[in-house]
PDB file of C-alpha atoms in Angstrom:
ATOM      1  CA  UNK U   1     190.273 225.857  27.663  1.00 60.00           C
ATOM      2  CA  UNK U   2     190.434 229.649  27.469  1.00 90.00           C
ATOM      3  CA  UNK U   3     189.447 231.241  24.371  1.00 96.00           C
ATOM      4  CA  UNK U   4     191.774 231.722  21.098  1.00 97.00           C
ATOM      5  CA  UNK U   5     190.724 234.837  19.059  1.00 97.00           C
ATOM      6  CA  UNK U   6     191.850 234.301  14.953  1.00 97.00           C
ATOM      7  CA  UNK U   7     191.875 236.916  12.507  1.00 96.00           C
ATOM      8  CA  UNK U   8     191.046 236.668   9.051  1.00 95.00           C
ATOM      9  CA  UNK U   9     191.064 239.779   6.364  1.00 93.00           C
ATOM     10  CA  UNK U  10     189.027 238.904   3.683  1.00 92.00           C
ATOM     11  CA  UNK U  11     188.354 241.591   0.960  1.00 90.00           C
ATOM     12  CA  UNK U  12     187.391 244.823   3.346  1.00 92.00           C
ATOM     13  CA  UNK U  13     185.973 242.159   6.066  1.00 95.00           C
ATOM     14  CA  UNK U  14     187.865 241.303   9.048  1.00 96.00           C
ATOM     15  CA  UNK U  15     186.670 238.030  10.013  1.00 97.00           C
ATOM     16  CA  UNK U  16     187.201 236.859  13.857  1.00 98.00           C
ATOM     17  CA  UNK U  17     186.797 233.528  14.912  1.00 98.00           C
ATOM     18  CA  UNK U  18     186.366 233.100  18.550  1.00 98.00           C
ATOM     19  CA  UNK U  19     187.397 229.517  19.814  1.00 97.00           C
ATOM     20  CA  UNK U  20     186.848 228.757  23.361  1.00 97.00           C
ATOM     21  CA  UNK U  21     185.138 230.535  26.379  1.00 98.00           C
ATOM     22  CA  UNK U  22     184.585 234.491  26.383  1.00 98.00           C
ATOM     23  CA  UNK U  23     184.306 235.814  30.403  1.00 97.00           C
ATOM     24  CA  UNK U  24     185.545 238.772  31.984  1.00 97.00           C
ATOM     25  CA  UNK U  25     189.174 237.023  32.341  1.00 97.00           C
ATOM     26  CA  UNK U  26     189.143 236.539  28.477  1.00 97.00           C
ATOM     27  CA  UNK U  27     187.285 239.124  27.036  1.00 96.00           C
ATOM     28  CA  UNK U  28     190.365 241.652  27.209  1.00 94.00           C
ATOM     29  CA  UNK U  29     192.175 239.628  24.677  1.00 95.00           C
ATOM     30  CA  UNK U  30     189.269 239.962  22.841  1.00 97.00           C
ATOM     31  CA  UNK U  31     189.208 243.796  23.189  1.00 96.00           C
ATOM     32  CA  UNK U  32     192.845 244.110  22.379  1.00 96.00           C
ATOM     33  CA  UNK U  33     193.146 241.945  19.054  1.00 96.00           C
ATOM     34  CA  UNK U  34     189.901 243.167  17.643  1.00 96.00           C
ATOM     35  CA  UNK U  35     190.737 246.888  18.749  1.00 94.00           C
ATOM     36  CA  UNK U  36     194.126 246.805  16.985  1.00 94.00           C
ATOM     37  CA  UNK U  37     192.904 244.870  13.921  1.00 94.00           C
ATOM     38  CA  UNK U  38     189.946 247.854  13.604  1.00 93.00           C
ATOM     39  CA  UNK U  39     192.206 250.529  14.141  1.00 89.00           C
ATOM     40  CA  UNK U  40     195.287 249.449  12.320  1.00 89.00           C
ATOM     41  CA  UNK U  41     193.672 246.947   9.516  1.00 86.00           C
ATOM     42  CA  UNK U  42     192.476 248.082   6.335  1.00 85.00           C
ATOM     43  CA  UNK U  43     188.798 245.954   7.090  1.00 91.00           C
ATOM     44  CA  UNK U  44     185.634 248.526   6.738  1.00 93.00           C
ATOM     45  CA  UNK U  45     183.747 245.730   8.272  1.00 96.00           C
ATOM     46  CA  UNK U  46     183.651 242.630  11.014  1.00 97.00           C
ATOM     47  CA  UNK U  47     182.332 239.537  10.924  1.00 97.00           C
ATOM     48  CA  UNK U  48     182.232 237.830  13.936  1.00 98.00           C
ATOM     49  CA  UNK U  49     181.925 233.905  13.732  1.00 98.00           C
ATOM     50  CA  UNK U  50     180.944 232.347  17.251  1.00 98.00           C
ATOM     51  CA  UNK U  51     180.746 228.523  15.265  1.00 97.00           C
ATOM     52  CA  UNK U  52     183.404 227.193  18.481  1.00 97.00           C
ATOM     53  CA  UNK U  53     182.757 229.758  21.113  1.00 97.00           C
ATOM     54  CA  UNK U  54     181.826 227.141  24.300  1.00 96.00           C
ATOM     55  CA  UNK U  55     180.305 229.376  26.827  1.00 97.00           C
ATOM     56  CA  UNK U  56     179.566 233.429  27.244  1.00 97.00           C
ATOM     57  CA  UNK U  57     178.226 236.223  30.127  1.00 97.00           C
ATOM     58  CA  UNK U  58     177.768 239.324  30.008  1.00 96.00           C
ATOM     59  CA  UNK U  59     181.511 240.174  29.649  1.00 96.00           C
ATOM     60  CA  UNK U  60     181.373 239.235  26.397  1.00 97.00           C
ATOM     61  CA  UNK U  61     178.127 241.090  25.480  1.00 96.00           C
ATOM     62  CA  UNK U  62     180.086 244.045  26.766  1.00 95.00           C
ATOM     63  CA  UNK U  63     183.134 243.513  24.275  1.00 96.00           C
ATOM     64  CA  UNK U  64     180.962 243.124  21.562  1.00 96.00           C
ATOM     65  CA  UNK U  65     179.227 246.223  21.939  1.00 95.00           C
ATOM     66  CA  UNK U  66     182.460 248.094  22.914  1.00 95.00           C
ATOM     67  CA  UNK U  67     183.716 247.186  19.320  1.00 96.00           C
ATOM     68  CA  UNK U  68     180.558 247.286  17.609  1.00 96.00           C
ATOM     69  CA  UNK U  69     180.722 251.287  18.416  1.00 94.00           C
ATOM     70  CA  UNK U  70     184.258 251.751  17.773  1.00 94.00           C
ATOM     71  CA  UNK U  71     183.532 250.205  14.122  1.00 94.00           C
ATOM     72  CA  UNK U  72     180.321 252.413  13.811  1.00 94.00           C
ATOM     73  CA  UNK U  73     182.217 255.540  14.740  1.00 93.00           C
ATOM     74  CA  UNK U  74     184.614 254.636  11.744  1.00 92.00           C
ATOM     75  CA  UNK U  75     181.398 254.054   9.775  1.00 93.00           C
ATOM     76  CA  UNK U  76     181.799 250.219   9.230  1.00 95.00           C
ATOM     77  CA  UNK U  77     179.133 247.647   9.769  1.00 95.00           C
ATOM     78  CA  UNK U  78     179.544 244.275  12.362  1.00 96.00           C
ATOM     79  CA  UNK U  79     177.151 241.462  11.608  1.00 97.00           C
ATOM     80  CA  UNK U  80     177.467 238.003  13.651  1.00 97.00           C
ATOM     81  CA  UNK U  81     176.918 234.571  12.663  1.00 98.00           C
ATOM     82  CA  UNK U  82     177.033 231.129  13.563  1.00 97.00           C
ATOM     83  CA  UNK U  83     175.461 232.330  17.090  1.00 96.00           C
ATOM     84  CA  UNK U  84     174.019 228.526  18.978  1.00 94.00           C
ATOM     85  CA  UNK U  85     171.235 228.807  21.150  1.00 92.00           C
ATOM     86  CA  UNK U  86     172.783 229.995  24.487  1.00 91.00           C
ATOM     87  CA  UNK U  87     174.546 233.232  22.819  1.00 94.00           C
ATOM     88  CA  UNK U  88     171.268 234.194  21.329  1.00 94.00           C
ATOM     89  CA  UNK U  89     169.114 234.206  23.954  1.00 94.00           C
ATOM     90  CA  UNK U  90     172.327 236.471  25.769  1.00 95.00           C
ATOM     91  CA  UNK U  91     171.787 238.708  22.338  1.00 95.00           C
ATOM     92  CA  UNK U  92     167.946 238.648  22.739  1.00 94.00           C
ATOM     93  CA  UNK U  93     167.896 239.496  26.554  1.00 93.00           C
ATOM     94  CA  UNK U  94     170.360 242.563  26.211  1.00 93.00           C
ATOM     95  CA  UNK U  95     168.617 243.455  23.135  1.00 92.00           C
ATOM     96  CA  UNK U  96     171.967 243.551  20.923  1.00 92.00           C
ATOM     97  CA  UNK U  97     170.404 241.517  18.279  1.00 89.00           C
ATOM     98  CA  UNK U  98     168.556 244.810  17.479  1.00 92.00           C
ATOM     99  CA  UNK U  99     171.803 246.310  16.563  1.00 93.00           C
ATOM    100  CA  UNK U 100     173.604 243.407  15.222  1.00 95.00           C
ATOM    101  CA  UNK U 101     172.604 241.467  12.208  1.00 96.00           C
ATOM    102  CA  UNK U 102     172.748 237.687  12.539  1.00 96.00           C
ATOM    103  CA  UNK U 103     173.652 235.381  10.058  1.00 97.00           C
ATOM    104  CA  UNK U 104     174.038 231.426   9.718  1.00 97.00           C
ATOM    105  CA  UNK U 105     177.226 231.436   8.742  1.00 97.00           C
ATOM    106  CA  UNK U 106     179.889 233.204   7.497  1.00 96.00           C
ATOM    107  CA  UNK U 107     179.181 232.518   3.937  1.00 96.00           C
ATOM    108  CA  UNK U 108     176.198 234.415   4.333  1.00 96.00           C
ATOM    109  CA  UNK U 109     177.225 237.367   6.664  1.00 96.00           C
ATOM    110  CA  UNK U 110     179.952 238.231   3.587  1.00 95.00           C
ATOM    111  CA  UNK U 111     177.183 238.174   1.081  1.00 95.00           C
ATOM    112  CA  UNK U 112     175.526 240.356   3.309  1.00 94.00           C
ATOM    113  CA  UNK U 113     178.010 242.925   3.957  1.00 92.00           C
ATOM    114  CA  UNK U 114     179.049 242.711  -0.148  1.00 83.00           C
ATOM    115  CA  UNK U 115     175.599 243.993  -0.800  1.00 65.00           C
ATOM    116  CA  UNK U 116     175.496 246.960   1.758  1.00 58.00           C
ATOM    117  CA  UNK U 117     179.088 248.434   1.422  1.00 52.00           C
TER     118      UNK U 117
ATOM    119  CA  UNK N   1     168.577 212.275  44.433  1.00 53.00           C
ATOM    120  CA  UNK N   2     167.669 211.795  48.097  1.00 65.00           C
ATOM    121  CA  UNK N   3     168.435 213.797  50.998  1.00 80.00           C
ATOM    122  CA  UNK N   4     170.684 216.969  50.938  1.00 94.00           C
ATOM    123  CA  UNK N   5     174.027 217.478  49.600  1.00 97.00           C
ATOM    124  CA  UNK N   6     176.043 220.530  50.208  1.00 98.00           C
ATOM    125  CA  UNK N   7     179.758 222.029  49.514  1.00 98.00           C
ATOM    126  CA  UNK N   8     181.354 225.169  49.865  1.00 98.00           C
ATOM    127  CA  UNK N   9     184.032 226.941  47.973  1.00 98.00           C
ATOM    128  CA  UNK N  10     186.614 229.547  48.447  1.00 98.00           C
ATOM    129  CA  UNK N  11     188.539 231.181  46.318  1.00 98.00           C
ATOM    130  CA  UNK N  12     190.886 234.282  45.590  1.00 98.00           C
ATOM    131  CA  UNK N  13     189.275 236.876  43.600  1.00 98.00           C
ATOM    132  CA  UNK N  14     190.996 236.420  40.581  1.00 98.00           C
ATOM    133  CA  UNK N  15     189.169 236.286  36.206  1.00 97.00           C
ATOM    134  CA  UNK N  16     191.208 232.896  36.341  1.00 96.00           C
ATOM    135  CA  UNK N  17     188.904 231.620  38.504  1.00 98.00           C
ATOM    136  CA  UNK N  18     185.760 232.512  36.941  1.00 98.00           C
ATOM    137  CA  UNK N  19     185.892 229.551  34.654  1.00 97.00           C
ATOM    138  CA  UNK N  20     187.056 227.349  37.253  1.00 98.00           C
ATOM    139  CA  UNK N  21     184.013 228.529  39.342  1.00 98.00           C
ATOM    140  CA  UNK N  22     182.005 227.166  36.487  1.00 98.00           C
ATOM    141  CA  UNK N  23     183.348 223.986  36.338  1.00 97.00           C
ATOM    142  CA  UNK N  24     183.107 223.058  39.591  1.00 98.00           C
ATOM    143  CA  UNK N  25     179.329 223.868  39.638  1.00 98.00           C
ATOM    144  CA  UNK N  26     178.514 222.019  37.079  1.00 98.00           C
ATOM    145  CA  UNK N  27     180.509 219.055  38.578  1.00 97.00           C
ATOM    146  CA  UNK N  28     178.576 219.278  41.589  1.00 98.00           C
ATOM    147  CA  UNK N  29     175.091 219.978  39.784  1.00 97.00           C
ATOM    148  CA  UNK N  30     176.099 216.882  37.070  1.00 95.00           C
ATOM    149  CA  UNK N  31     174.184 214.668  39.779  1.00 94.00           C
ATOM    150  CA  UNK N  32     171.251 215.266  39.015  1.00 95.00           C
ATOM    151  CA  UNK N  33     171.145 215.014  35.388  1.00 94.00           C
ATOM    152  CA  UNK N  34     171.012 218.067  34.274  1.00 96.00           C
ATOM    153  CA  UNK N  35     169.865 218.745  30.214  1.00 94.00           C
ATOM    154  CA  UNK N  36     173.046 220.643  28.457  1.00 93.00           C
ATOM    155  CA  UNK N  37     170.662 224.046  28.474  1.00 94.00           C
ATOM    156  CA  UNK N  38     170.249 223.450  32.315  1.00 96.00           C
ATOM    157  CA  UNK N  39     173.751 223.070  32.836  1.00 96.00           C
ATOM    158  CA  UNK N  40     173.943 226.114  30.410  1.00 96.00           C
ATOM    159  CA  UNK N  41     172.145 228.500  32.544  1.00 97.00           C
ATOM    160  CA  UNK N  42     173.699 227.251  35.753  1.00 98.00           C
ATOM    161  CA  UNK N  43     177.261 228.125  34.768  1.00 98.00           C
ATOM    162  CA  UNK N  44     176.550 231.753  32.906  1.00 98.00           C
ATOM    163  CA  UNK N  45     174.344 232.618  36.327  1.00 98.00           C
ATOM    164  CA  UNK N  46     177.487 231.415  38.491  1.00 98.00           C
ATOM    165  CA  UNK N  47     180.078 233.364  36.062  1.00 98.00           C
ATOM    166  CA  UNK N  48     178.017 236.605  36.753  1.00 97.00           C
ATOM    167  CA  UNK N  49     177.740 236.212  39.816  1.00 98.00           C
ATOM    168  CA  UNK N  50     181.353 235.549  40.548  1.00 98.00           C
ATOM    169  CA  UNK N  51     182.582 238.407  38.020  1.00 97.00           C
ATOM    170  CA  UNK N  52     180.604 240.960  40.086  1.00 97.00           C
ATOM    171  CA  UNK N  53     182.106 239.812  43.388  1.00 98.00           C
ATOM    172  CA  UNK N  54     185.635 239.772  41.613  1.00 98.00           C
ATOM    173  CA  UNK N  55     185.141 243.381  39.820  1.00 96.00           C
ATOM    174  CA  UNK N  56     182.407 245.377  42.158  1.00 96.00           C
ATOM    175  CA  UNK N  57     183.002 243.321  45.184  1.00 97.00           C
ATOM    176  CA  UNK N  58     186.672 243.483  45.098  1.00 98.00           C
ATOM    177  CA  UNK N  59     187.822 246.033  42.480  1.00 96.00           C
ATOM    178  CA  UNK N  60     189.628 243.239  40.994  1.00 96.00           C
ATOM    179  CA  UNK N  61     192.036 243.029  44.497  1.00 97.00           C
ATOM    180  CA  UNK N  62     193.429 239.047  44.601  1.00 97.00           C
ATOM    181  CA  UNK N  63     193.202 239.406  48.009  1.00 98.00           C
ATOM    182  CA  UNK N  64     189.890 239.099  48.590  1.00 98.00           C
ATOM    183  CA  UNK N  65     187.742 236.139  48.912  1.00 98.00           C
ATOM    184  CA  UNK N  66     184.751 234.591  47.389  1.00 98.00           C
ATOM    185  CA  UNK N  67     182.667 231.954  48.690  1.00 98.00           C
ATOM    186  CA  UNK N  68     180.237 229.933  46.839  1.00 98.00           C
ATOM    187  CA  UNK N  69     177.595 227.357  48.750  1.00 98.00           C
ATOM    188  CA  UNK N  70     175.828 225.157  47.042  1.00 98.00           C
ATOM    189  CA  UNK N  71     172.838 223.106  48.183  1.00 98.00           C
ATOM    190  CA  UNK N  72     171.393 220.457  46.193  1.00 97.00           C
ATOM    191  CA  UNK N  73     167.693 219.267  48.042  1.00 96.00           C
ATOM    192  CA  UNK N  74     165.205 217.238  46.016  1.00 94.00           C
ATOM    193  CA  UNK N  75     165.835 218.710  42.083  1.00 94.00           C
ATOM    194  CA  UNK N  76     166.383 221.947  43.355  1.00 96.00           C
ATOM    195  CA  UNK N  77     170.027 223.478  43.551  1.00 97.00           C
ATOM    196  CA  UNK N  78     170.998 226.354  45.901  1.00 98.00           C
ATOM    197  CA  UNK N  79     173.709 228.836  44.925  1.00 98.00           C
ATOM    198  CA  UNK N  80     174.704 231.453  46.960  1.00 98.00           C
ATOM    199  CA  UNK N  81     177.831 233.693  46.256  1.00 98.00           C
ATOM    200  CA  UNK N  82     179.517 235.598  48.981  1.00 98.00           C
ATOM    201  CA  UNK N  83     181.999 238.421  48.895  1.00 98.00           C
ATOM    202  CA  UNK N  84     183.422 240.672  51.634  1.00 98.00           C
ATOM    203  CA  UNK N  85     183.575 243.645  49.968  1.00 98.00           C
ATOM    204  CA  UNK N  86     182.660 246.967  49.406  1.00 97.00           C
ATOM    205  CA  UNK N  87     178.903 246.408  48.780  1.00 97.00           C
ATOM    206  CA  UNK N  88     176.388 247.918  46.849  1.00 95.00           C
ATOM    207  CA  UNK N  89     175.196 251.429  47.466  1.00 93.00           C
ATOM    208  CA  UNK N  90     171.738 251.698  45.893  1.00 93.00           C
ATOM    209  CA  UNK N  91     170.550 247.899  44.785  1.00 93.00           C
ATOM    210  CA  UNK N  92     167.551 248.986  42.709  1.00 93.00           C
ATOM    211  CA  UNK N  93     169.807 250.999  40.762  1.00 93.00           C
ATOM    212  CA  UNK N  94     172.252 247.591  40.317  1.00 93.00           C
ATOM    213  CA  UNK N  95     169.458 245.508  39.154  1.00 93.00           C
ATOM    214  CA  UNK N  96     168.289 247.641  36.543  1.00 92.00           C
ATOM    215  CA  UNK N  97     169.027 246.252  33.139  1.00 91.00           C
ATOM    216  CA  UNK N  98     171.952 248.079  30.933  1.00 90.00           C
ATOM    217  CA  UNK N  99     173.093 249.856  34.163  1.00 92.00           C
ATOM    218  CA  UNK N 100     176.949 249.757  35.276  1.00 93.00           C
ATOM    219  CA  UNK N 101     179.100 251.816  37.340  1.00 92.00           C
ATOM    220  CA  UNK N 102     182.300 250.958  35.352  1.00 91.00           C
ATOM    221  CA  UNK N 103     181.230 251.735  31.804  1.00 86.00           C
ATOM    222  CA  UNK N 104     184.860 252.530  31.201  1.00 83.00           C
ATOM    223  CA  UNK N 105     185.280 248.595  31.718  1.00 88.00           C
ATOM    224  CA  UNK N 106     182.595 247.488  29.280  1.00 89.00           C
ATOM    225  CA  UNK N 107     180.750 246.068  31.533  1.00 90.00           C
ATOM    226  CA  UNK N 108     177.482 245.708  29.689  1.00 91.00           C
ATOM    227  CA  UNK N 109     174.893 245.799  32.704  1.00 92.00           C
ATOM    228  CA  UNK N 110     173.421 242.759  31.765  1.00 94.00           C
ATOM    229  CA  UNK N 111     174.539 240.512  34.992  1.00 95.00           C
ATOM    230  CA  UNK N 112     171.706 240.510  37.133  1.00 96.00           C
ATOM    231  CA  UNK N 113     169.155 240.762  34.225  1.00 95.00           C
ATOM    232  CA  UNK N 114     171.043 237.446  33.175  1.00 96.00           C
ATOM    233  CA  UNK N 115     170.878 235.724  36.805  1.00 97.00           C
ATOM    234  CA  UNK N 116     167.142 236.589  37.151  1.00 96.00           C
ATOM    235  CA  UNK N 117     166.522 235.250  33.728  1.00 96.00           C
ATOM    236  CA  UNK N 118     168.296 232.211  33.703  1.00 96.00           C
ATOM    237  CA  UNK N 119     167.832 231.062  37.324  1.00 98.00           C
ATOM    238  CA  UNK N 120     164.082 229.965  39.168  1.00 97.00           C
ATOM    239  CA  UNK N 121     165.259 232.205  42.176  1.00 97.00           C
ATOM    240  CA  UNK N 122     166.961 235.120  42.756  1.00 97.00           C
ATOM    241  CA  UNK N 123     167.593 237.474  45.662  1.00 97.00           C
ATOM    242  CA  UNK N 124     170.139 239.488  46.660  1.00 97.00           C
ATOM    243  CA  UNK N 125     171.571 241.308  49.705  1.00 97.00           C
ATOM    244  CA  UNK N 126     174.291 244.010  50.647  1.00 96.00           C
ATOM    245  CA  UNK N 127     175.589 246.037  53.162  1.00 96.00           C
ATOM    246  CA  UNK N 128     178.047 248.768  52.053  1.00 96.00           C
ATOM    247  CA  UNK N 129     181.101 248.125  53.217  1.00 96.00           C
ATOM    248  CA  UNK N 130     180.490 244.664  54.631  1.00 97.00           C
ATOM    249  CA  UNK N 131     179.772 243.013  51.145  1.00 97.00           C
ATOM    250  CA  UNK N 132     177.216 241.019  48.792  1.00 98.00           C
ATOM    251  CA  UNK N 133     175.195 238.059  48.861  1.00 98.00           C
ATOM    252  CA  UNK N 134     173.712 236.898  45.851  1.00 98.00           C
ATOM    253  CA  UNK N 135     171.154 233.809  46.140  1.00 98.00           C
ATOM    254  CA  UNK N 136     169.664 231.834  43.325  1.00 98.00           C
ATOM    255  CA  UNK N 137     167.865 228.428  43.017  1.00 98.00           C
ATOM    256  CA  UNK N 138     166.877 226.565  39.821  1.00 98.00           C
ATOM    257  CA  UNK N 139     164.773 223.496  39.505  1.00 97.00           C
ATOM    258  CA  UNK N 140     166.479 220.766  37.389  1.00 96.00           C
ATOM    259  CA  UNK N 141     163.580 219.241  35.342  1.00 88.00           C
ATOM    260  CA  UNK N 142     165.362 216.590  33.474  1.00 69.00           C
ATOM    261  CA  UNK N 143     165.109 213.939  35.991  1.00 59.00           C
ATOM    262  CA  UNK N 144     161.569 213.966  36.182  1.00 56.00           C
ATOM    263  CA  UNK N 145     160.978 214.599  32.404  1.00 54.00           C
ATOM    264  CA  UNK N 146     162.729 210.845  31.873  1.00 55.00           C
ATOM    265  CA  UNK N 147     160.002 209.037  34.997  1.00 54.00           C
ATOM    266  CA  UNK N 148     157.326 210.631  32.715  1.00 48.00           C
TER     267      UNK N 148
END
């Protein structure tokens, strides 16, 4: 079980796949990889493609946003996609989905970011 | 189901066993037939609770322990999560939405707003110092959606 975080750099996107089950006990991985690959990768922008992520709280809402500001304080956009039912209604409750464009897949959240950057 | 069912669980307040926690609620819930967004709800209301007893309750110390009961009566399950911790000061302040008191942790504030929303019941007690309570009950419709 767990969660597996991959990375993809595509263009100036950093694509990141999360596989498994974000909680508190996994979201630090999370925060780690994605904080590295921001700070240290030469990706202006994030897609993050939930397709195989199982299960998520409100730990994972909080990672999200934590590196959805650290990418807007380096001026770079994060858009979401693939998102099933369960992570959307988290989205909808906490209002993120206000701040974070969702997409159906990732096909579409790269046109998207091709047209604004 | 007929009658009442119950079980209670203990464990060390570790994140490992946040997703074990899960599990083993929807294990015991899986009797009555619950629909995949049931069982949905269920487990992201137990994870919250569990995470706040493990990070508030505890300050993420092992040593403590957290309890869960469950009650299963009719189509209604009872959860209730216990910790012996430090409590919470000022609960109307908890329970607002977006609020934390480890921002530093990225916790998003979300967790009760999440067990209120996803759960039929919800109620909550604390005494600072002595620890938290949290209480919820959900109705599993599926059962009677199939007689219909």
């Amino acid at each position: 079980m767990s969660l597996q975080v991959e990375l993809e750099h595509y263009r100036d996107v950093l694509i990141v796949r999360l596989r498994g089950e974000l909680d508190h006990h996994t979201a630090d991985v999370v925060r780690f990889k994605m904080e590295e690959a921001i700070l240290h990768g030469n990706s202006a922008h994030v897609i993050l493609s939930l397709k195989d992520l199982l299960f998520m709280d409100s730990s994972g809402l909080g990672v999200i946003l934590g590196r959805y500001k650290q990418l807007k304080a380096k001026g770079g956009k994060m858009v979401v996609c693939d998102v099933n039912q369960s992570v959307y209604r988290l989205f909808e409750l906490s209002g993120l989905f206000k701040i974070l464009p969702i997409h159906e897949n990732e096909r579409l959240a790269l046109t998207s970011l091709e047209v604004v950057s | 189901m007929n009658g009442r069912n119950e079980m209670t669980l203990s464990f060390s307040a570790r994140s490992e066993n946040e997703a074990f926690a899960r599990v083993a609620v929807a294990a015991f819930v899986s009797q009555l037939d619950p629909t995949m967004d049931e069982l949905n709800d269920l487990k992201t209301a137990i994870s919250e609770a569990v995470t706040n007893a493990i990070i508030h309750g505890y300050d993420s110390d092992p040593s403590g322990m957290v309890t869960i009961e469950g009650v299963i009566e009719g189509d209604v399950v009872k959860l209730t999560v216990r910790d012996k911790g430090r409590g919470i000061e000022d609960l109307e302040l908890a329970r607002q939405p977006l609020y934390t008191s480890k921002p530093n942790m990225e916790r998003s504030g979300m967790g009760f707003t999440i067990m209120e929303n996803f759960m039929d019941g919800f109620d909550v007690c604390s005494e600072p110092g002595q620890g938290t309570s949290i209480a919820m009950t959900k109705r599993i419709e599926s059962k009677k959606a199939l007689f219909n």
